[in-house]
Amino acid sequence: MNLLKGAEMIAIDSGKIAAMVAQMRSAVATVHAPGSQVIEGQAKGGVDFGQVFKAQMDQVNGLHQNAQKLGERFSLGDDSVNLSDVMIASQKSSIAMQTTIQARNKLVTAYHDIMNMQV
């Protein structure tokens, strides 16, 4: 698929779009999984982007808080916490944050591309 932007053609890779759709479906499946925090009363078959986004942000926040607590416990000399556990939790938190930032950047770019389309 190609879009006309100004005088130049912009190629859209359908493989990348399919990959992003697969990631979004995976996120939705995570939200709808047993034990997840989904607001009751949602229409069957419908997905609320706000709920999915909030659930993902809550998950990222939880990873960050867990890493922070483990780091504090290790710093205070808690023998039940290993340095490797602290580092793994920190890396999980960092990767989750980087993924969230990249997803935000892609959404903003897609929004700008749609808003700049000529109808």
PDB file of C-alpha atoms in Angstrom:
ATOM      1  CA  MET A   1       0.000   0.000   0.000  1.00  0.00           C
ATOM      2  CA  ASN A   2       1.278   3.476  -0.832  1.00  0.00           C
ATOM      3  CA  LEU A   3       0.198   6.852   0.467  1.00  0.00           C
ATOM      4  CA  LEU A   4       0.737  10.121  -1.333  1.00  0.00           C
ATOM      5  CA  LYS A   5       2.358  12.687   0.957  1.00  0.00           C
ATOM      6  CA  GLY A   6       3.111  15.930  -0.817  1.00  0.00           C
ATOM      7  CA  ALA A   7       4.825  14.973  -4.060  1.00  0.00           C
ATOM      8  CA  GLU A   8       6.417  11.786  -2.733  1.00  0.00           C
ATOM      9  CA  MET A   9       5.022   8.287  -2.284  1.00  0.00           C
ATOM     10  CA  ILE A  10       5.350   6.654   1.119  1.00  0.00           C
ATOM     11  CA  ALA A  11       5.405   2.855   1.125  1.00  0.00           C
ATOM     12  CA  ILE A  12       3.619   1.127   3.983  1.00  0.00           C
ATOM     13  CA  ASP A  13       4.936  -2.298   4.864  1.00  0.00           C
ATOM     14  CA  SER A  14       1.936  -4.561   5.442  1.00  0.00           C
ATOM     15  CA  GLY A  15       4.145  -6.976   7.410  1.00  0.00           C
ATOM     16  CA  LYS A  16       4.854  -4.304  10.007  1.00  0.00           C
ATOM     17  CA  ILE A  17       1.167  -3.478  10.245  1.00  0.00           C
ATOM     18  CA  ALA A  18       0.323  -7.153  10.727  1.00  0.00           C
ATOM     19  CA  ALA A  19       2.994  -7.431  13.439  1.00  0.00           C
ATOM     20  CA  MET A  20       1.601  -4.400  15.264  1.00  0.00           C
ATOM     21  CA  VAL A  21      -1.942  -5.793  15.050  1.00  0.00           C
ATOM     22  CA  ALA A  22      -0.671  -9.101  16.464  1.00  0.00           C
ATOM     23  CA  GLN A  23       0.986  -7.255  19.367  1.00  0.00           C
ATOM     24  CA  MET A  24      -2.219  -5.342  20.076  1.00  0.00           C
ATOM     25  CA  ARG A  25      -4.254  -8.571  20.011  1.00  0.00           C
ATOM     26  CA  SER A  26      -1.766 -10.104  22.435  1.00  0.00           C
ATOM     27  CA  ALA A  27      -2.193  -7.120  24.757  1.00  0.00           C
ATOM     28  CA  VAL A  28      -5.975  -7.467  24.543  1.00  0.00           C
ATOM     29  CA  ALA A  29      -5.700 -11.184  25.338  1.00  0.00           C
ATOM     30  CA  THR A  30      -3.619 -10.281  28.393  1.00  0.00           C
ATOM     31  CA  VAL A  31      -6.298  -7.858  29.564  1.00  0.00           C
ATOM     32  CA  HIS A  32      -9.047 -10.444  29.068  1.00  0.00           C
ATOM     33  CA  ALA A  33      -7.068 -13.229  30.768  1.00  0.00           C
ATOM     34  CA  PRO A  34      -8.383 -14.580  34.078  1.00  0.00           C
ATOM     35  CA  GLY A  35      -7.211 -12.450  36.967  1.00  0.00           C
ATOM     36  CA  SER A  36      -6.692  -9.343  34.845  1.00  0.00           C
ATOM     37  CA  GLN A  37      -8.286  -6.033  35.699  1.00  0.00           C
ATOM     38  CA  VAL A  38     -11.054  -5.495  33.138  1.00  0.00           C
ATOM     39  CA  ILE A  39     -13.921  -3.172  33.891  1.00  0.00           C
ATOM     40  CA  GLU A  40     -17.187  -5.106  34.125  1.00  0.00           C
ATOM     41  CA  GLY A  41     -20.086  -4.272  31.832  1.00  0.00           C
ATOM     42  CA  GLN A  42     -18.000  -4.075  28.666  1.00  0.00           C
ATOM     43  CA  ALA A  43     -19.902  -4.997  25.503  1.00  0.00           C
ATOM     44  CA  LYS A  44     -19.130  -8.512  24.280  1.00  0.00           C
ATOM     45  CA  GLY A  45     -16.620  -8.544  21.456  1.00  0.00           C
ATOM     46  CA  GLY A  46     -15.776  -4.862  21.951  1.00  0.00           C
ATOM     47  CA  VAL A  47     -12.405  -3.654  23.107  1.00  0.00           C
ATOM     48  CA  ASP A  48     -11.948  -0.346  24.845  1.00  0.00           C
ATOM     49  CA  PHE A  49      -8.559   1.117  23.949  1.00  0.00           C
ATOM     50  CA  GLY A  50      -8.505   3.090  27.192  1.00  0.00           C
ATOM     51  CA  GLN A  51      -8.892  -0.062  29.269  1.00  0.00           C
ATOM     52  CA  VAL A  52      -6.186  -1.902  27.343  1.00  0.00           C
ATOM     53  CA  PHE A  53      -3.834   1.073  27.622  1.00  0.00           C
ATOM     54  CA  LYS A  54      -4.501   1.480  31.349  1.00  0.00           C
ATOM     55  CA  ALA A  55      -3.915  -2.231  31.993  1.00  0.00           C
ATOM     56  CA  GLN A  56      -0.593  -2.080  30.139  1.00  0.00           C
ATOM     57  CA  MET A  57       0.471   1.048  32.027  1.00  0.00           C
ATOM     58  CA  ASP A  58      -0.495  -0.597  35.334  1.00  0.00           C
ATOM     59  CA  GLN A  59       1.637  -3.594  34.388  1.00  0.00           C
ATOM     60  CA  VAL A  60       4.634  -1.385  33.566  1.00  0.00           C
ATOM     61  CA  ASN A  61       4.136   0.531  36.807  1.00  0.00           C
ATOM     62  CA  GLY A  62       3.976  -2.727  38.768  1.00  0.00           C
ATOM     63  CA  LEU A  63       7.265  -3.909  37.238  1.00  0.00           C
ATOM     64  CA  HIS A  64       8.895  -0.593  38.136  1.00  0.00           C
ATOM     65  CA  GLN A  65       7.641  -0.663  41.722  1.00  0.00           C
ATOM     66  CA  ASN A  66       8.761  -4.290  42.128  1.00  0.00           C
ATOM     67  CA  ALA A  67      12.261  -3.461  40.870  1.00  0.00           C
ATOM     68  CA  GLN A  68      12.428  -0.447  43.172  1.00  0.00           C
ATOM     69  CA  LYS A  69      11.335  -2.459  46.231  1.00  0.00           C
ATOM     70  CA  LEU A  70      13.827  -5.232  45.496  1.00  0.00           C
ATOM     71  CA  GLY A  71      16.593  -2.651  45.099  1.00  0.00           C
ATOM     72  CA  GLU A  72      15.722  -1.032  48.410  1.00  0.00           C
ATOM     73  CA  ARG A  73      15.608  -4.385  50.204  1.00  0.00           C
ATOM     74  CA  PHE A  74      18.973  -5.375  48.749  1.00  0.00           C
ATOM     75  CA  SER A  75      20.474  -2.005  49.731  1.00  0.00           C
ATOM     76  CA  LEU A  76      19.226  -2.432  53.277  1.00  0.00           C
ATOM     77  CA  GLY A  77      20.981  -5.805  53.533  1.00  0.00           C
ATOM     78  CA  ASP A  78      18.031  -8.189  53.196  1.00  0.00           C
ATOM     79  CA  ASP A  79      19.659 -11.622  52.780  1.00  0.00           C
ATOM     80  CA  SER A  80      16.601 -13.044  51.007  1.00  0.00           C
ATOM     81  CA  VAL A  81      17.206 -10.768  47.982  1.00  0.00           C
ATOM     82  CA  ASN A  82      19.993 -11.627  45.534  1.00  0.00           C
ATOM     83  CA  LEU A  83      21.744  -9.085  43.344  1.00  0.00           C
ATOM     84  CA  SER A  84      20.725 -11.130  40.305  1.00  0.00           C
ATOM     85  CA  ASP A  85      17.042 -10.797  41.287  1.00  0.00           C
ATOM     86  CA  VAL A  86      17.436  -7.029  41.576  1.00  0.00           C
ATOM     87  CA  MET A  87      19.166  -6.779  38.196  1.00  0.00           C
ATOM     88  CA  ILE A  88      16.597  -8.982  36.451  1.00  0.00           C
ATOM     89  CA  ALA A  89      13.696  -6.987  37.892  1.00  0.00           C
ATOM     90  CA  SER A  90      15.422  -3.759  36.884  1.00  0.00           C
ATOM     91  CA  GLN A  91      15.940  -4.980  33.317  1.00  0.00           C
ATOM     92  CA  LYS A  92      12.317  -6.151  33.049  1.00  0.00           C
ATOM     93  CA  SER A  93      11.176  -2.731  34.199  1.00  0.00           C
ATOM     94  CA  SER A  94      13.498  -0.978  31.761  1.00  0.00           C
ATOM     95  CA  ILE A  95      12.419  -3.113  28.809  1.00  0.00           C
ATOM     96  CA  ALA A  96       8.739  -2.617  29.635  1.00  0.00           C
ATOM     97  CA  MET A  97       9.233   1.158  29.805  1.00  0.00           C
ATOM     98  CA  GLN A  98      11.170   1.241  26.528  1.00  0.00           C
ATOM     99  CA  THR A  99       8.473  -0.852  24.848  1.00  0.00           C
ATOM    100  CA  THR A 100       5.781   1.486  26.130  1.00  0.00           C
ATOM    101  CA  ILE A 101       7.664   4.525  24.857  1.00  0.00           C
ATOM    102  CA  GLN A 102       8.162   2.929  21.434  1.00  0.00           C
ATOM    103  CA  ALA A 103       4.468   2.013  21.234  1.00  0.00           C
ATOM    104  CA  ARG A 104       3.550   5.583  22.146  1.00  0.00           C
ATOM    105  CA  ASN A 105       5.893   6.927  19.470  1.00  0.00           C
ATOM    106  CA  LYS A 106       4.361   4.608  16.849  1.00  0.00           C
ATOM    107  CA  LEU A 107       0.835   5.653  17.833  1.00  0.00           C
ATOM    108  CA  VAL A 108       1.724   9.342  17.645  1.00  0.00           C
ATOM    109  CA  THR A 109       3.351   8.826  14.238  1.00  0.00           C
ATOM    110  CA  ALA A 110       0.295   6.923  12.983  1.00  0.00           C
ATOM    111  CA  TYR A 111      -1.983   9.666  14.306  1.00  0.00           C
ATOM    112  CA  HIS A 112       0.026  12.360  12.519  1.00  0.00           C
ATOM    113  CA  ASP A 113       0.065  10.327   9.291  1.00  0.00           C
ATOM    114  CA  ILE A 114      -3.717   9.906   9.417  1.00  0.00           C
ATOM    115  CA  MET A 115      -4.280  13.575  10.221  1.00  0.00           C
ATOM    116  CA  ASN A 116      -2.048  14.620   7.304  1.00  0.00           C
ATOM    117  CA  MET A 117      -3.884  12.433   4.767  1.00  0.00           C
ATOM    118  CA  GLN A 118      -5.681  14.277   2.055  1.00  0.00           C
ATOM    119  CA  VAL A 119      -9.266  13.163   1.671  1.00  0.00           C
TER     120      VAL A 119
END
